[in-house]
Short mmCIF file of C-alpha atoms in Angstrom, two decimals:
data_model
loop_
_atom_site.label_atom_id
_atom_site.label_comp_id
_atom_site.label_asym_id
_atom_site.label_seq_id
_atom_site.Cartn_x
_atom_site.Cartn_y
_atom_site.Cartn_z
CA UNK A 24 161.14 -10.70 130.73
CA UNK A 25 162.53 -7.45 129.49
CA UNK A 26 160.86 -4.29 130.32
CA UNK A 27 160.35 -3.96 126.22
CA UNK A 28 158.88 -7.38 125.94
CA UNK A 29 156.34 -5.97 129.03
CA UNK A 30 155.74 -2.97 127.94
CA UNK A 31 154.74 -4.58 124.19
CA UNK A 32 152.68 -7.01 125.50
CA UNK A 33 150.72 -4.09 127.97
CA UNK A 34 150.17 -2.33 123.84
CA UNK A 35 149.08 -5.97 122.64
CA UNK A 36 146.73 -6.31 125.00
CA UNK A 37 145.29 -2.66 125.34
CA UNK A 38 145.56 -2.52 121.21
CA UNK A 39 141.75 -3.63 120.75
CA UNK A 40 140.86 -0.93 123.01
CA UNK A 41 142.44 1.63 121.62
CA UNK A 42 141.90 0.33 117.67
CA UNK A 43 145.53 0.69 116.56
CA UNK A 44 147.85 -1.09 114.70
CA UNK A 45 150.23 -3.81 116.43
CA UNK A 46 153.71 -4.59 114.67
CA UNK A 47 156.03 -7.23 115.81
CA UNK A 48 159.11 -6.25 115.40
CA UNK A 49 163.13 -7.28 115.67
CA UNK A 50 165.51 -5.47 117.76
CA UNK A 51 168.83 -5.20 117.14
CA UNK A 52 170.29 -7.89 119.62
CA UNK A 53 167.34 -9.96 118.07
CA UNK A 54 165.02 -9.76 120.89
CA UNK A 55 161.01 -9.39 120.16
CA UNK A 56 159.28 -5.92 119.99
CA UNK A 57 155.86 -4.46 119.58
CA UNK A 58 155.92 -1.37 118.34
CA UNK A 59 152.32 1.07 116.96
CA UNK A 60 154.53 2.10 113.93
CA UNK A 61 155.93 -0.23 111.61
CA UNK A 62 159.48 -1.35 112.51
CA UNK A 63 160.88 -1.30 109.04
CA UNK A 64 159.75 -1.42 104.95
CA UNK A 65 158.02 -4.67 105.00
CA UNK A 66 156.38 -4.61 108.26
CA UNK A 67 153.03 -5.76 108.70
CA UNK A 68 150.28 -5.38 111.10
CA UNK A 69 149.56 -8.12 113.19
CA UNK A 70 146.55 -9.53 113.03
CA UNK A 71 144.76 -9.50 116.40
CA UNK A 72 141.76 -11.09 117.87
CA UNK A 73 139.15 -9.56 119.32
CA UNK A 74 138.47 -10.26 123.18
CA UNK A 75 134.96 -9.09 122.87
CA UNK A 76 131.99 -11.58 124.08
CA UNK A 77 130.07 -13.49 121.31
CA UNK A 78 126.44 -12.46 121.89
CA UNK A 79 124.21 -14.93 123.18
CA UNK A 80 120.80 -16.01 120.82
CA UNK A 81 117.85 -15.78 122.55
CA UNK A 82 117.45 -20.05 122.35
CA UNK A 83 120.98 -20.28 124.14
CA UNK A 84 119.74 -17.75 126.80
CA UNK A 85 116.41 -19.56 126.94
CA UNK A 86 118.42 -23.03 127.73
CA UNK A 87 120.56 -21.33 130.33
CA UNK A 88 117.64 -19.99 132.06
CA UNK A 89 115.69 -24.01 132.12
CA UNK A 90 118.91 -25.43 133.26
CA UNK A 91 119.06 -23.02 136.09
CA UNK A 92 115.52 -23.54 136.86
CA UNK A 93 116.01 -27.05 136.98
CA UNK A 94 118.72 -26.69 139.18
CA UNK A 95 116.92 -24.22 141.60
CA UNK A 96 114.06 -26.62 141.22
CA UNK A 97 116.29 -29.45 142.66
CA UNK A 98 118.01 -27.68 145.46
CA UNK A 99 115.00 -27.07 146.80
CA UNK A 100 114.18 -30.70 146.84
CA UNK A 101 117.48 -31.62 148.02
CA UNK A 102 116.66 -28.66 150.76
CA UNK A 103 113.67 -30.36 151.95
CA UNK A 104 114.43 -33.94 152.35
CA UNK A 105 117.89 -32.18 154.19
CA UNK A 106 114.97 -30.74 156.24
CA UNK A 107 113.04 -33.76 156.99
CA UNK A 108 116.32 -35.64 157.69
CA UNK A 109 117.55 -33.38 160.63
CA UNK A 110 113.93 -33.02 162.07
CA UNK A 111 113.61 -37.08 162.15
CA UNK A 112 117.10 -36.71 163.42
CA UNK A 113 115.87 -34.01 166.56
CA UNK A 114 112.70 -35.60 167.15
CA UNK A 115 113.27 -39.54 166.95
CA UNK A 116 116.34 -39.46 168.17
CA UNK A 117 115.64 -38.65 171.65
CA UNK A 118 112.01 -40.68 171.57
CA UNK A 119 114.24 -43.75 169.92
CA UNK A 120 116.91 -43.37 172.94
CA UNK A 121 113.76 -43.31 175.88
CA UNK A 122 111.76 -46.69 173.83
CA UNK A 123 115.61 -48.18 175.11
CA UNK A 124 115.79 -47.24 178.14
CA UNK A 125 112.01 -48.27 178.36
CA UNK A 126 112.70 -51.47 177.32
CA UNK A 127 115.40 -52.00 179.66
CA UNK A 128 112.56 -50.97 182.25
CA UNK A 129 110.48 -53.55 181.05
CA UNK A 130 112.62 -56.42 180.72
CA UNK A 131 113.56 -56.15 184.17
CA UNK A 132 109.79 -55.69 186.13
CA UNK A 133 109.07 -59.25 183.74
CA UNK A 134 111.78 -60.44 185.42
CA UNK A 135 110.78 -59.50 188.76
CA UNK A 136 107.29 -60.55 187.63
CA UNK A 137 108.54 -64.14 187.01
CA UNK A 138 110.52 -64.36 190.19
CA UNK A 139 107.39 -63.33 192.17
CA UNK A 140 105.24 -65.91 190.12
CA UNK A 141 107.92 -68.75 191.16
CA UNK A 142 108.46 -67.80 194.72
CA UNK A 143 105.89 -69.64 197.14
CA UNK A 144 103.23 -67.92 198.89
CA UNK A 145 104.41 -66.97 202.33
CA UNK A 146 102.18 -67.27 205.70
CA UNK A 147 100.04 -64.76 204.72
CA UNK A 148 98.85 -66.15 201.67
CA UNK A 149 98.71 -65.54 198.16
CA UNK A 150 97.44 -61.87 198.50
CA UNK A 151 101.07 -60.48 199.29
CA UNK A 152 102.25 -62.45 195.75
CA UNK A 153 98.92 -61.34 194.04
CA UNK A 154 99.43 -57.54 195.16
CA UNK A 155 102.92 -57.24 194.05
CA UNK A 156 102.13 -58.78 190.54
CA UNK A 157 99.91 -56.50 190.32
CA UNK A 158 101.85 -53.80 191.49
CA UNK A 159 104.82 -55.12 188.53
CA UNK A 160 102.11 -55.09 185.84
CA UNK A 161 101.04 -51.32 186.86
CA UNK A 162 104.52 -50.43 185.98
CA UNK A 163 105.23 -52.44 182.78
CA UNK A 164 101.53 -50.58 181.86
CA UNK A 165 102.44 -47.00 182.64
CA UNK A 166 105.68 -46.84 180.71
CA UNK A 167 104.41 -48.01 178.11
CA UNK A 168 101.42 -45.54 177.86
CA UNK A 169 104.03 -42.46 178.77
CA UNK A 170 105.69 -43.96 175.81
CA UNK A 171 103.12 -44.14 173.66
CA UNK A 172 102.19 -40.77 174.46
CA UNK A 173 105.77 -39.22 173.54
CA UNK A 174 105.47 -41.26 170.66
CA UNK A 175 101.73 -39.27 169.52
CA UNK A 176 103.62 -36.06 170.47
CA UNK A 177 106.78 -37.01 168.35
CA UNK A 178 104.28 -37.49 165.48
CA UNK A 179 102.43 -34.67 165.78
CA UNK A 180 106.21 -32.42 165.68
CA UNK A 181 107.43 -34.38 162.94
CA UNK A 182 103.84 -33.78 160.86
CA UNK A 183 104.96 -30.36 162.03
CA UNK A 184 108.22 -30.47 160.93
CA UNK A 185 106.80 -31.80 157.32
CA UNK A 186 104.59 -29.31 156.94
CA UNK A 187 107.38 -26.51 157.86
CA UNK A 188 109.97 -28.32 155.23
CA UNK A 189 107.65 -28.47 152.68
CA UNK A 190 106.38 -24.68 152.56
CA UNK A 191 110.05 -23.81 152.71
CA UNK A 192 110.53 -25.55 149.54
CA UNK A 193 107.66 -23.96 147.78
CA UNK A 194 109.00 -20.84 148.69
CA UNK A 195 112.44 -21.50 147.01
CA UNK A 196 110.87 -23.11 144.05
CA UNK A 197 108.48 -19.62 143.85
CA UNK A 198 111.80 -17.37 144.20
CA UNK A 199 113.33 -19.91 141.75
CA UNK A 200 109.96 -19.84 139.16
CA UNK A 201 110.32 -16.00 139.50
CA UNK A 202 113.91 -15.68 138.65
CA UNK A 203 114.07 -17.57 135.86
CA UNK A 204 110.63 -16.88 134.43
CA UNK A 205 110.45 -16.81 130.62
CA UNK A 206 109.29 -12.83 129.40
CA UNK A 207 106.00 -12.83 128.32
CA UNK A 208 105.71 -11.94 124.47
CA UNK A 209 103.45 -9.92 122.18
CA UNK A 210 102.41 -12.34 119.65
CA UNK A 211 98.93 -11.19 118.89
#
């Protein structure tokens, strides 16, 4: 591009601003030019659009503001259940990893709770048999109350959690409400 061309398209563009006339023009080796006074007899001002924002009606504005609402409205939403997901997530998680391991606890003192069932009472008796049964069921019965247990406490952070979540989102949907709230008019 020659420097004419650029400077002539700089005066296009800048013509609406500064309200004068644009002619297009031919320069001797034939190459375009925009000139502010006409080139020659039968020039012509170009005609030139105007780069100026159509206003907006009051219904379009109206429409812009629900559709932003609505999707304020549902970020929020999408905000809370993203909420509730990682607090399952934190909370669960871990209790979901111990009920394993628990399991694994459990599954082996039955086990050991058959084999002592199956294994003939020595010279002393029965009591040495009947005292470590005993002792196997004691064990299978406290994990699983210290499991139960973190599994109250788990629901009682996770009702937490929910409760947390939830007032978050009514505090974006309030900001969101407030934003986008429709002017209140005078029609008496």
């Amino acid at each position: 591009m020659n420097v004419k061309t650029g400077i002539g398209l700089a005066l296009l563009l800048l013509a609406p601003l500064a309200s004068a006339q644009v002619y297009k023009c031919k320069g001797a080796s034939g190459e375009t030019i925009y000139s502010q006074d006409p080139c020659g007899a039968g020039s012509e001002p170009m005609k030139l659009r105007s780069n100026r924002a159509a206003s907006e009606s009051a219904g379009e504005a109206a429409n812009r503001a629900a559709v932003y609402r609505t999707t304020g409205m549902s970020d929020a939403g999408i905000a809370e259940r993203n909420c509730l997901q990682g607090e399952q997530s934190r909370i669960y998680g871990p209790l979901e990893s111990r009920t394993q391991a628990v399991s694994r606890q459990v599954a082996e003192l039955d086990r050991q709770l058959a084999a002592a069932r199956s294994t003939p009472p020595d010279a002393g008796g029965t009591l040495p048999n009947a005292t470590l049964e005993s002792g196997i069921r004691a064990q299978i019965s406290s994990l699983q109350q210290s499991l139960s247990s973190e599994r109250v406490a788990a629901d009682a952070q996770m009702s937490t959690a929910r409760d947390r979540c939830a007032s978050v989102r009514r505090d974006q949907e309030d900001r969101v409400q407030q934003q986008y709230a429709a002017p209140a008019s005078d029609a008496y």
